[in-house]
XYZ file of C-alpha atoms in Angstrom:
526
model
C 13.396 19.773 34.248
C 15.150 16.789 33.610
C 18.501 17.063 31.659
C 19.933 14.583 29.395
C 23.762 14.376 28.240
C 23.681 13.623 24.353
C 26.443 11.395 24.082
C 28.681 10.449 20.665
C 29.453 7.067 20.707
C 32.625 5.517 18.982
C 31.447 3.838 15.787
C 35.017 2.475 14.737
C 19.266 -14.740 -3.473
C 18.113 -17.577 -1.862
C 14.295 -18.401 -0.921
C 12.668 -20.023 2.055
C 9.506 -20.848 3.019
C 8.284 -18.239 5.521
C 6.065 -18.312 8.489
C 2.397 -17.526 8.923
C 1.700 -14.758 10.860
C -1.150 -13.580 12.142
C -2.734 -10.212 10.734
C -5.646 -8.293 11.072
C -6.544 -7.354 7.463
C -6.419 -8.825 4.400
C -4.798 -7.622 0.964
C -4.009 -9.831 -1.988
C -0.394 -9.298 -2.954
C 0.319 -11.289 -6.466
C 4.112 -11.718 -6.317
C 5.866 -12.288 -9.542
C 9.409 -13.289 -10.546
C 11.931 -10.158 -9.784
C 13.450 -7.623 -12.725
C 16.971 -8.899 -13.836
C 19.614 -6.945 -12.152
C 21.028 -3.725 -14.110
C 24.797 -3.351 -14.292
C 26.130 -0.227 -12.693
C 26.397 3.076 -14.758
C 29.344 4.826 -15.467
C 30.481 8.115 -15.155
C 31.154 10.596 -17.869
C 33.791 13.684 -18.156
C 36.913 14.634 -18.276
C 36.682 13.668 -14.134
C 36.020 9.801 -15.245
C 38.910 10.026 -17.774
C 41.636 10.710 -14.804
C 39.400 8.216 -12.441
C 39.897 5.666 -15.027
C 43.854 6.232 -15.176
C 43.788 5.116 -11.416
C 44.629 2.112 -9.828
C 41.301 1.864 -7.492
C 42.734 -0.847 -5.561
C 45.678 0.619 -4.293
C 43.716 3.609 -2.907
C 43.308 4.004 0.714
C 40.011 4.709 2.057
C 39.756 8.579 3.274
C 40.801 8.694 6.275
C 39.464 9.126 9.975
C 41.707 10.595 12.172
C 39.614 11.765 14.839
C 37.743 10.973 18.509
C 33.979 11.211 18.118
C 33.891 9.978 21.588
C 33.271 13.544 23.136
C 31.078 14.453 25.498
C 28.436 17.550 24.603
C 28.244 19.004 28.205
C 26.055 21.683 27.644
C 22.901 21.614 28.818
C 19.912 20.598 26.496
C 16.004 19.895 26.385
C 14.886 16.766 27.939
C 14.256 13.872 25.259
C 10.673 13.386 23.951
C 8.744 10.418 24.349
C 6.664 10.426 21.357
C 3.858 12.630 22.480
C 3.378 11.798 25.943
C 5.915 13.513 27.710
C 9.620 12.668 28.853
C 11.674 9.698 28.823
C 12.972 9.098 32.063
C 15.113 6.154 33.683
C 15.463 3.295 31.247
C 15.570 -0.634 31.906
C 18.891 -2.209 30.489
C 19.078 -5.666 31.495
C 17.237 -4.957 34.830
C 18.929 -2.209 35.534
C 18.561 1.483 35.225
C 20.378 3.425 32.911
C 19.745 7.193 31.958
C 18.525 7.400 28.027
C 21.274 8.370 26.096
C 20.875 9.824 22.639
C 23.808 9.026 20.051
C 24.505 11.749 17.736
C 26.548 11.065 14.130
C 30.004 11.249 13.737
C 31.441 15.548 13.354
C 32.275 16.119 10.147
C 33.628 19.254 10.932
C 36.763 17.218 12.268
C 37.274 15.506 9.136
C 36.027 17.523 6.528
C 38.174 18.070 2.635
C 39.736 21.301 3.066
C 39.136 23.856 0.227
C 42.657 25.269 -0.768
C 43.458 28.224 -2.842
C 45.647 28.295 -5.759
C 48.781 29.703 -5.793
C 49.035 33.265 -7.465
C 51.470 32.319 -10.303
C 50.338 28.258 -10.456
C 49.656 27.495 -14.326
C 47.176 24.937 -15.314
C 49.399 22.165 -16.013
C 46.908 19.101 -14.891
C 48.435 18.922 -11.755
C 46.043 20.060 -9.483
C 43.155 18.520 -11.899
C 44.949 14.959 -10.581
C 45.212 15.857 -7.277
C 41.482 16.593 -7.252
C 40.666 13.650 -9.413
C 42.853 11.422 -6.703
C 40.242 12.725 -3.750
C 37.389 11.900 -5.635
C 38.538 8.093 -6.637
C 38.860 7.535 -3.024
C 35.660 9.114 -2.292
C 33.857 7.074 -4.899
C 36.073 4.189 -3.793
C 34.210 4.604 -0.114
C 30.490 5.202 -1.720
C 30.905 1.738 -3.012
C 31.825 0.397 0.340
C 28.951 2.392 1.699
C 26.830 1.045 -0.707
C 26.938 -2.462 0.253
C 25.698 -2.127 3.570
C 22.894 0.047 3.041
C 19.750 -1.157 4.820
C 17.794 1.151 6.978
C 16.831 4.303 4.719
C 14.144 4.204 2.231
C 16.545 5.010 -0.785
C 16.639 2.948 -4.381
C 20.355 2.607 -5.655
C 19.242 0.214 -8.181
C 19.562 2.402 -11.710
C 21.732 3.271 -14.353
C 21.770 6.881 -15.838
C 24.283 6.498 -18.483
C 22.370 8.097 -20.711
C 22.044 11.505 -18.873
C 25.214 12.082 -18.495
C 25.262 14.478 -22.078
C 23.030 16.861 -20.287
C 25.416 17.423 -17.251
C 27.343 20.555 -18.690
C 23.557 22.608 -18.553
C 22.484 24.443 -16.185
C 18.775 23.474 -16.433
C 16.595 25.577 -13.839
C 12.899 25.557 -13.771
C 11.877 28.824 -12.657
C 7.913 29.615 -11.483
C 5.110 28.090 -12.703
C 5.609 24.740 -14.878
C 2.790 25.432 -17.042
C 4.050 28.556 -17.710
C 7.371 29.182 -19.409
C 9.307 32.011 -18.160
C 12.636 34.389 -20.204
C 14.731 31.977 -18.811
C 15.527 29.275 -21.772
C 17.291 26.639 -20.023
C 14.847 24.450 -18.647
C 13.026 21.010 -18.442
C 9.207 22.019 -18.294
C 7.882 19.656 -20.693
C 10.006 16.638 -19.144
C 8.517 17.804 -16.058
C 4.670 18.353 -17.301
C 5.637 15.053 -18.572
C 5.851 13.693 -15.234
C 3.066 15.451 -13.452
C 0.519 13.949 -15.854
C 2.293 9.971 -15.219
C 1.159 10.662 -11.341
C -2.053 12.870 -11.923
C -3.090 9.545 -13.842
C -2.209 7.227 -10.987
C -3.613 9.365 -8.297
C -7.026 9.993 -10.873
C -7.096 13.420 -11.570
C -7.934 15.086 -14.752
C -5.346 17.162 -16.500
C -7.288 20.051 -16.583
C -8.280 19.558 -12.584
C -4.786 19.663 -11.295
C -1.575 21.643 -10.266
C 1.872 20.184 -9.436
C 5.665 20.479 -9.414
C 8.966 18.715 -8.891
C 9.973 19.539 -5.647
C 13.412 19.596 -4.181
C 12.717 17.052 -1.535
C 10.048 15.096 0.097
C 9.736 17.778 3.151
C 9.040 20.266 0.285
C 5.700 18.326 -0.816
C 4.657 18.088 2.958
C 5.422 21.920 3.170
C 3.374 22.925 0.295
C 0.863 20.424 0.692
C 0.108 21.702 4.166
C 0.631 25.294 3.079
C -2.376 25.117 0.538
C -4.773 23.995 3.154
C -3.572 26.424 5.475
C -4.808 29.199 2.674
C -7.725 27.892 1.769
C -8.837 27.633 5.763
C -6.832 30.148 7.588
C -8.277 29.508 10.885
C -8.158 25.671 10.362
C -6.684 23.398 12.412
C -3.469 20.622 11.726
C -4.100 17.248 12.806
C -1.425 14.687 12.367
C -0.208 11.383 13.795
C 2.024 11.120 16.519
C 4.474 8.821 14.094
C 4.100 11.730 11.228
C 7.191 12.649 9.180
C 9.244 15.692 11.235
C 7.956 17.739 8.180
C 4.625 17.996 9.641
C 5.229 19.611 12.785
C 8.096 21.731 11.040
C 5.434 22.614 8.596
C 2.748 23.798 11.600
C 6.043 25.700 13.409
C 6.627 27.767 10.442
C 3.125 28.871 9.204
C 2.047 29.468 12.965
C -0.246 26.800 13.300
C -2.859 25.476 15.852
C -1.654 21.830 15.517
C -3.236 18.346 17.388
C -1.169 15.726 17.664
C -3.445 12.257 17.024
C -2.346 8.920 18.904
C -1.101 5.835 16.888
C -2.206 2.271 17.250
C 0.897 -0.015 17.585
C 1.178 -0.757 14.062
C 2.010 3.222 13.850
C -1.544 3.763 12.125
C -3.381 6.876 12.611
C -6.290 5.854 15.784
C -9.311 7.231 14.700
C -10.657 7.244 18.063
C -8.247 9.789 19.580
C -9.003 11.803 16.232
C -12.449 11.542 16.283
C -12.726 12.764 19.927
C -10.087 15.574 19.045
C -12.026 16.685 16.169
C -14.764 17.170 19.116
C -12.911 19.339 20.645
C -12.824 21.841 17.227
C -15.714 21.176 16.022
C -16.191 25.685 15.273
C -12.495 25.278 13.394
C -11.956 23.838 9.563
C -9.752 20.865 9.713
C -6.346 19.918 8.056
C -5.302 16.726 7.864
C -2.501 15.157 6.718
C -3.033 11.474 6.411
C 0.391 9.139 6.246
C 1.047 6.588 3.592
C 3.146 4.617 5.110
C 5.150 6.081 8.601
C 8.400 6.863 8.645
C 9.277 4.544 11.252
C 7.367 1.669 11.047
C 5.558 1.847 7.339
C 2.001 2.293 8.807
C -0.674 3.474 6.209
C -2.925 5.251 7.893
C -6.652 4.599 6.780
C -7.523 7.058 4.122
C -11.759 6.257 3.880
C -11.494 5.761 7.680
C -9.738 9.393 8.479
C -12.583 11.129 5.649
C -15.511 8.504 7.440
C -14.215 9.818 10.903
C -15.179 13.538 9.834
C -17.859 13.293 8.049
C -19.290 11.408 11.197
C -18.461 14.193 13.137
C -19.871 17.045 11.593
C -17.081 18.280 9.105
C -18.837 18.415 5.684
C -16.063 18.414 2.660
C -16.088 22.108 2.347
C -14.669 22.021 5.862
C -11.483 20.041 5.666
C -8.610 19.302 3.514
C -6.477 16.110 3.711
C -3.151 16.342 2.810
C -1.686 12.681 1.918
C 2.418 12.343 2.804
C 3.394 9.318 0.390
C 7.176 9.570 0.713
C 7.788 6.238 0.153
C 4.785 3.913 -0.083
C 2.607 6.885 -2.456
C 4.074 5.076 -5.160
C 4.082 1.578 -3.910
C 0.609 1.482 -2.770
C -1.312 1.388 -6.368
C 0.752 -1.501 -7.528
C -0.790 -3.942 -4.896
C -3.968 -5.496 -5.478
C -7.167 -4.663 -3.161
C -4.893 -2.418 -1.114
C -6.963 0.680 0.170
C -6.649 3.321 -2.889
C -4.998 6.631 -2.610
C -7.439 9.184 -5.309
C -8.552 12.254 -5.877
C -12.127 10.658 -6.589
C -11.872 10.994 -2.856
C -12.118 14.103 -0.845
C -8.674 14.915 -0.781
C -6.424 17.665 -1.542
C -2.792 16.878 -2.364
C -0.359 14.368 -2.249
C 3.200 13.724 -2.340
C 5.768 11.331 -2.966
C 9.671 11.168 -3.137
C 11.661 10.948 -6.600
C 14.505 9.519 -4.600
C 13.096 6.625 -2.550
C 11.075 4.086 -4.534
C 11.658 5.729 -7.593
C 15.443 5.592 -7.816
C 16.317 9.168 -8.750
C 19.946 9.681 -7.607
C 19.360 13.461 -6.517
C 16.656 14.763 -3.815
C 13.171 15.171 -5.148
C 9.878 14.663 -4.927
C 6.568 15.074 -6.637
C 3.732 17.241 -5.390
C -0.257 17.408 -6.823
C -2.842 19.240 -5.667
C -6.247 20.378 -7.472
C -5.883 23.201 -9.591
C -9.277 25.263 -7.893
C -6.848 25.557 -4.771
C -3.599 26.651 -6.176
C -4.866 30.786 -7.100
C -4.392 31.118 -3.374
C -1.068 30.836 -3.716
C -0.213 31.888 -6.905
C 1.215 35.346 -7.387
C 2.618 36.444 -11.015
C 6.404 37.455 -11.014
C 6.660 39.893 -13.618
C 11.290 39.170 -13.630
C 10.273 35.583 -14.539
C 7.313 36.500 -17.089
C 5.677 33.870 -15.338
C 3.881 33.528 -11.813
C 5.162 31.287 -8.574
C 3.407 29.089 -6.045
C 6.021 26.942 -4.801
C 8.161 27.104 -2.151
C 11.367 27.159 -3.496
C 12.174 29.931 -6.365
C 14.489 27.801 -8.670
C 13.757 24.331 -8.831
C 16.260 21.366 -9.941
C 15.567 20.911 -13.546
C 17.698 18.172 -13.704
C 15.310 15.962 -11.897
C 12.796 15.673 -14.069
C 15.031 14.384 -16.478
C 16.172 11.749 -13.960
C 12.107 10.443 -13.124
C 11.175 11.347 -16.903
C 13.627 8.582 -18.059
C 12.659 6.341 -15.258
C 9.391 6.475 -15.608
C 9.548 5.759 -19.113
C 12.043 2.585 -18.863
C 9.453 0.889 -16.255
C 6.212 2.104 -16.380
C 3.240 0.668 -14.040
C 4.303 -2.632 -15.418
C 8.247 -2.243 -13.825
C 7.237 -0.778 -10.982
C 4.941 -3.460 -10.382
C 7.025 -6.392 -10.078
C 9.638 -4.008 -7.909
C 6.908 -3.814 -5.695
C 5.885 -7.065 -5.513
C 9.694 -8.184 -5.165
C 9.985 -5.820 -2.098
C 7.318 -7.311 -0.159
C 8.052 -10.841 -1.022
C 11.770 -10.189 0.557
C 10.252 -7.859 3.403
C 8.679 -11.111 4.390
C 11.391 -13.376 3.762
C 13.387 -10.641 6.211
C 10.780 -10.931 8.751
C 10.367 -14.838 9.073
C 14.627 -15.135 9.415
C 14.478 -12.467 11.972
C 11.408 -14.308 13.886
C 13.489 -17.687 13.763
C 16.594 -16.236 14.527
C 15.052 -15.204 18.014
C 14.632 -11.146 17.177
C 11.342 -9.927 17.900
C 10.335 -8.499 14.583
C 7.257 -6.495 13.039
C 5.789 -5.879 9.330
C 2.897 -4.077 8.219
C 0.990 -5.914 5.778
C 1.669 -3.433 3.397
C 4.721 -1.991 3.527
C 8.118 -3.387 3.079
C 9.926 -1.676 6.230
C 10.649 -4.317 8.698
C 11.219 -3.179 12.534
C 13.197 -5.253 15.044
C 14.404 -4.703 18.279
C 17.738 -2.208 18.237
C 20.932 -3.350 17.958
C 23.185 -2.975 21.477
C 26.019 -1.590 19.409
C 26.428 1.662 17.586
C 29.468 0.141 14.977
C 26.821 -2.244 13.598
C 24.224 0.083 13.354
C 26.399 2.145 11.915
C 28.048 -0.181 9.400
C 24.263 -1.556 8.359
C 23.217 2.549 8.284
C 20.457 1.836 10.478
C 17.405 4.060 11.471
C 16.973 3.825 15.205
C 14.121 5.027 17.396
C 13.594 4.017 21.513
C 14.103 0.648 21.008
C 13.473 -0.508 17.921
C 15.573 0.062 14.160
C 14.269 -0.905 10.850
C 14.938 -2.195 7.297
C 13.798 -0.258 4.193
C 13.585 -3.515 1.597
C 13.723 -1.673 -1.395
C 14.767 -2.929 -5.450
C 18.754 -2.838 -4.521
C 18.199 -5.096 -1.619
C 18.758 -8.837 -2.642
C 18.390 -11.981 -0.874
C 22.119 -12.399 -0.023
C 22.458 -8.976 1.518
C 20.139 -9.798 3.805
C 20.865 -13.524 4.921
C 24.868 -11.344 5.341
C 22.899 -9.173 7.641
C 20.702 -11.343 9.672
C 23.954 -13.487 10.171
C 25.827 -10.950 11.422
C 23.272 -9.843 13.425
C 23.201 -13.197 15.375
C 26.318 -13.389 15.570
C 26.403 -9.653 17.489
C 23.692 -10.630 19.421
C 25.460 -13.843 21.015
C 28.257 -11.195 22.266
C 25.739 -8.279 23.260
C 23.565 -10.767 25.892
C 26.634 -13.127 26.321
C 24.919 -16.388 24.842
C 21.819 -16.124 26.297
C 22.666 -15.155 30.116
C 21.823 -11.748 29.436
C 17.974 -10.817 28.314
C 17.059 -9.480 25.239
C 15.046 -5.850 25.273
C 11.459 -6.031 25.456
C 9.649 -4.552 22.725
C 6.554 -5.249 23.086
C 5.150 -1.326 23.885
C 6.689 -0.718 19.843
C 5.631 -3.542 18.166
C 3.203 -5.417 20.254
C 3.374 -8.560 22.322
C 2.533 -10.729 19.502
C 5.981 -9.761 17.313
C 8.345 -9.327 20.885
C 10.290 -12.617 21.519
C 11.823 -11.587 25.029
C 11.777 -13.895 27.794
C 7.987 -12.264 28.626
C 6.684 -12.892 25.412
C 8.023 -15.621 23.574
C-alpha cells in the first residue's frame, strides 16, 4: 500500500453585466433588489461592560508563537480518490509531485491556558479584567476573521440583540417536543413553533409529522438515516459519491450495507449507476438519501428522477425510504421559481436542513422532519423525563429555537426570498469575474456555491477560509457576502495568481475532470 506523508503547511457593491453561459436546464430565478444591511448586534453582561472600558485598538491580536510546519511521520492510510480508489502521482506544472494533504494549524500549541485561583485570592475584579482583556482580543480577532470569510456555507448577517435577556437560563429541551417533561426550563413551544414554519414549506400536515431541533446538521442526516434503517432493517444505503461525510458516518455506526452511487460532473446524483446498482439488490428495501445541494460543489440531486429511477426498477413505495440532506440549499430551494420541489406530497421520508447556514443562527443547529407513522419505531418512553425520546441526542439546545423562532419571524418566506434571490444574483456576478479574470470556474444553476480551480498557496486559502478538495475550492455566496468583498477577493486572487505561474510562463491546473471542459480555462481548454 501506498503511503502518504500528511504535511502542515505554514499559513503565516458594484454590478456588472455577466456572461452567458451555457446550461443544461432551465429554472426561472426572479431577482429582486437586496435587504438593507443590518447593523451589528451588541453584546450584553457584565462581560460587555469591562469590553466596553477597553481601548480595542490598542489590543494586540492573540498571539501565534508557534511552527505548524512539522512533519507527521507516522505512517497513515493512503488518500482516497473519491470512490474509485487511490490518488497516486500528481501533475504540477508537468511534473510529478506526490499528493500532499494539508492539515489545520495545532491548536494544542497555542491554546488559552485554564489557571487556578489562588487559595486566599479575594474577588476584587481583578481576575474578572484579566479575563475580560482575553476575550476583547479574541472578539477583536473574530472581527478580523469575519471579513474574510468566503468558503463555508455560514450566514453572519443578523442581529440578536434582543436575546440577549434570556442568556442567564439554562433552557434544555429534554425528550419528546410534543411532550413536556418535569423539567421546567425549556423552549418547546418556540420550538413546535418552528417545526410547523418548515412542516408547511416541506407540505406536511401537522398531524402527519414528527420533528426536532437538532444540534447540528450531521444530527438530521443521523436520524434521518436512522429511521429508515428501522423501518427496513435489512435495507440497503445508497448515497452519492459527493454525499455529506455524515452519510457514510451514519452507515459506519448503524452497521450498514451501504452503495456508493457515481456523480455526474456537476456533483449530481447519476441515475444510471443507481439504477443499475439498485439491480444488483433488487431482494433488499432501499434507503436513499437524496442531496440538496452537495457539499462541494452545490449539486441538487434530482428528487422525481431518484423516486422515477425505483419505481422503474421494481421498488414499489413500501420498499424504500428517501432521506433528503438539505444542509444548505433545503431552505433555499422553495424560494426559486420552477425549481424542482422538495415535499412530502412525494414519496419521501425526512428531511433536514441547518439552523446555522442559510438561516443565520449563530449556534450549531439544524432542523429535522420526518412523518409521524415512522417515528413509534424509535420512540421509547423515559419514565425520569415523564416524557418519551427518539432523538439522538438526550438534551437538546433550547436556546436555538429561540435563535430560528425570532428569525423566522423577522423574515418570513417573503425575507428569505429576496436573500435568496440576492445570493444567486452575486453567485453569478462571482462566476462571470472569475471566467474573465482567466480562472476556470463552475456554478450550478441552482445553487450559489461557486467552484474554481485551487489556490497554489495555503496563506490565501487560509486568509479567504477556503474549502479545498483535489483541485478545486469554492465560495459559499451567502446574505453577509457583498459585492465589494468579492471584487477584494477576485483581485487578490489575480494578483496571487500572477506570482504562483510567474505571469503566465507557468500553466495553470487543469480542471476539467472537476468541473468539466466547458468551465476549465487551462491552456487545453480555453
Amino acid at each position: 500500500m501506498m503511503v502518504h506523508k500528511w504535511v502542515i503547511t505554514r499559513i503565516s457593491d458594484s454590478s456588472s453585466s455577466l456572461p452567458q453561459y451555457p446550461i443544461t436546464k432551465k429554472a426561472a430565478i426572479h431577482f429582486a433588489p437586496p435587504p438593507p444591511s443590518k447593523k451589528g448586534s451588541k453584546m450584553a453582561g457584565s462581560i460587555d461592560v469591562m469590553l466596553r472600558e477597553l481601548n480595542l485598538e490598542t489590543v494586540e491580536s492573540l498571539p501565534e508563537d508557534f511552527d505548524p510546519t512539522t512533519v507527521i511521520s507516522d505512517p497513515l492510510p493512503a488518500v482516497a480518490d473519491d470512490c474509485c480508489g487511490v490518488k497516486g502521482e500528481k501533475l504540477v506544472n508537468g511534473k510529478e509531485k506526490p499528493r500532499e494533504i494539508v492539515l489545520g494549524r495545532n491548536v494544542h500549541t497555542s491554546c488559552l491556558e485554564v489557571t487556578e485561583p489562588d487559595d486566599d485570592d479575594e474577588v476584587t475584579g481583578d481576575r474578572e479584567a484579566q479575563m475580560a482583556s482575553v476575550l476583547a482580543r479574541y472578539r477583536k480577532s473574530l472581527l478580523e476573521r469575519t471579513k474574510h470569510h468566503l468558503g463555508y456555507p455560514y450566514n453572519l448577517d443578523f442581529d440578536y440583540g434582543a436575546l440577549s435577556q434570556l442568556q442567564h437560563f439554562s433552557i434544555n429541551n429534554l425528550g419528546d417536543p410534543f411532550i413536556e417533561s418535569n423539567y421546567g426550563v425549556h423552549s418547546r413551544q418556540f420550538e413546535v413553533g418552528v417545526l410547523d414554519w418548515f412542516a408547511r414549506l416541506w407540505e406536511l400536515e401537522k398531524n402527519e409529522y414528527w420533528g426536532y431541533i437538532t444540534n447540528c446538521g450531521t444530527e438530521g442526516n443521523l436520524h434521518g438515516i436512522l429511521v429508515g434503517r428501522e423501518v427496513f432493517p435489512d435495507g440497503i444505503l445508497y448515497a452519492s459519491c459527493e454525499s455529506h461525510y455524515s452519510v457514510f458516518k451514519a452507515a459506519r455506526m448503524y452497521r450498514m450495507d451501504c452503495e456508493k452511487v457515481n456523480t455526474l460532473i456537476s456533483g449530481e446524483i447519476d441515475c444510471e449507476d443507481f439504477r443499475a446498482k439498485l439491480a444488483l439488490h433488487k431482494d433488499k428495501p432501499a434507503i436513499i438519501n437524496v442531496n440538496i445541494g452537495t457539499t462541494v460543489k452545490g449539486a441538487v440531486d434530482d428528487l422525481d428522477l431518484v423516486i422515477k429511477t425505483l419505481e422503474e426498477t421494481g421498488f414499489t413505495h413500501d420498499r424504500f425510504y428517501i432521506h433528503c440532506d438539505g444542509a444548505l440549499f433545503g431552505l433555499m430551494m422553495p424560494f426559486v421559481k420552477l425549481a424542482p420541489k422538495v415535499s412530502f406530497k412525494k414519496p419521501i421520508g425526512s428531511v433536514s436542513v441547518s439552523g446555522h447556514k442559510f438561516v443565520g443562527c449563530p449556534m450549531p443547529c439544524g432542523v429535522q422532519i420526518t412523518r409521524l407513522q415512522h417515528i413509534n419505531a424509535l420512540s421509547r418512553n423515559v419514565e425520569y423525563l415523564a416524557s418519551r425520546d427518539a432523538t439522538i441526542m438526550g438534551s437538546r439546545n433550547g436556546h436555538a429555537p429561540l435563535f430560528l423562532w425570532y428569525t423566522l419571524n423577522r423574515k418570513g418566506y417573503r425575507g428569505f426570498q429576496k436573500e435568496v434571490q440576492k445570493c444567486l444574483r452575486n453567485a453569478h456576478y462571482l462566476r462571470g469575474r472569475l471566467a474573465s479574470s482567466g480562472v476556470g470556474a463552475m456554478l450550478n444553476e441552482l445553487s450559489s456555491t461557486v467552484v474554481f480551480e485551487r489556490p497554489q498557496d495555503e496563506e490565501f486559502t487560509r486568509k479567504w477560509q477556503l474549502a479545498c478538495q483535489g483541485n478545486i475550492a469554492h465560495v459559499v455566496v451567502m446574505p453577509n457576502i457583498t459585492i465589494d468583498k468579492l471584487d477584494d477577493f477576485v483581485n487578490e486572487l489575480v494578483e496571487k495568481r500572477a506570482i504562483w505561474y510567474e505571469n503566465g510562463r507557468l500553466k495553470s491546473p487543469c480542471v476539467a475532470s472537476e468541473i468539466g471542459e466547458a468551465n476549465c480555462l487551462c491552456v487545453l481548454h480555453k
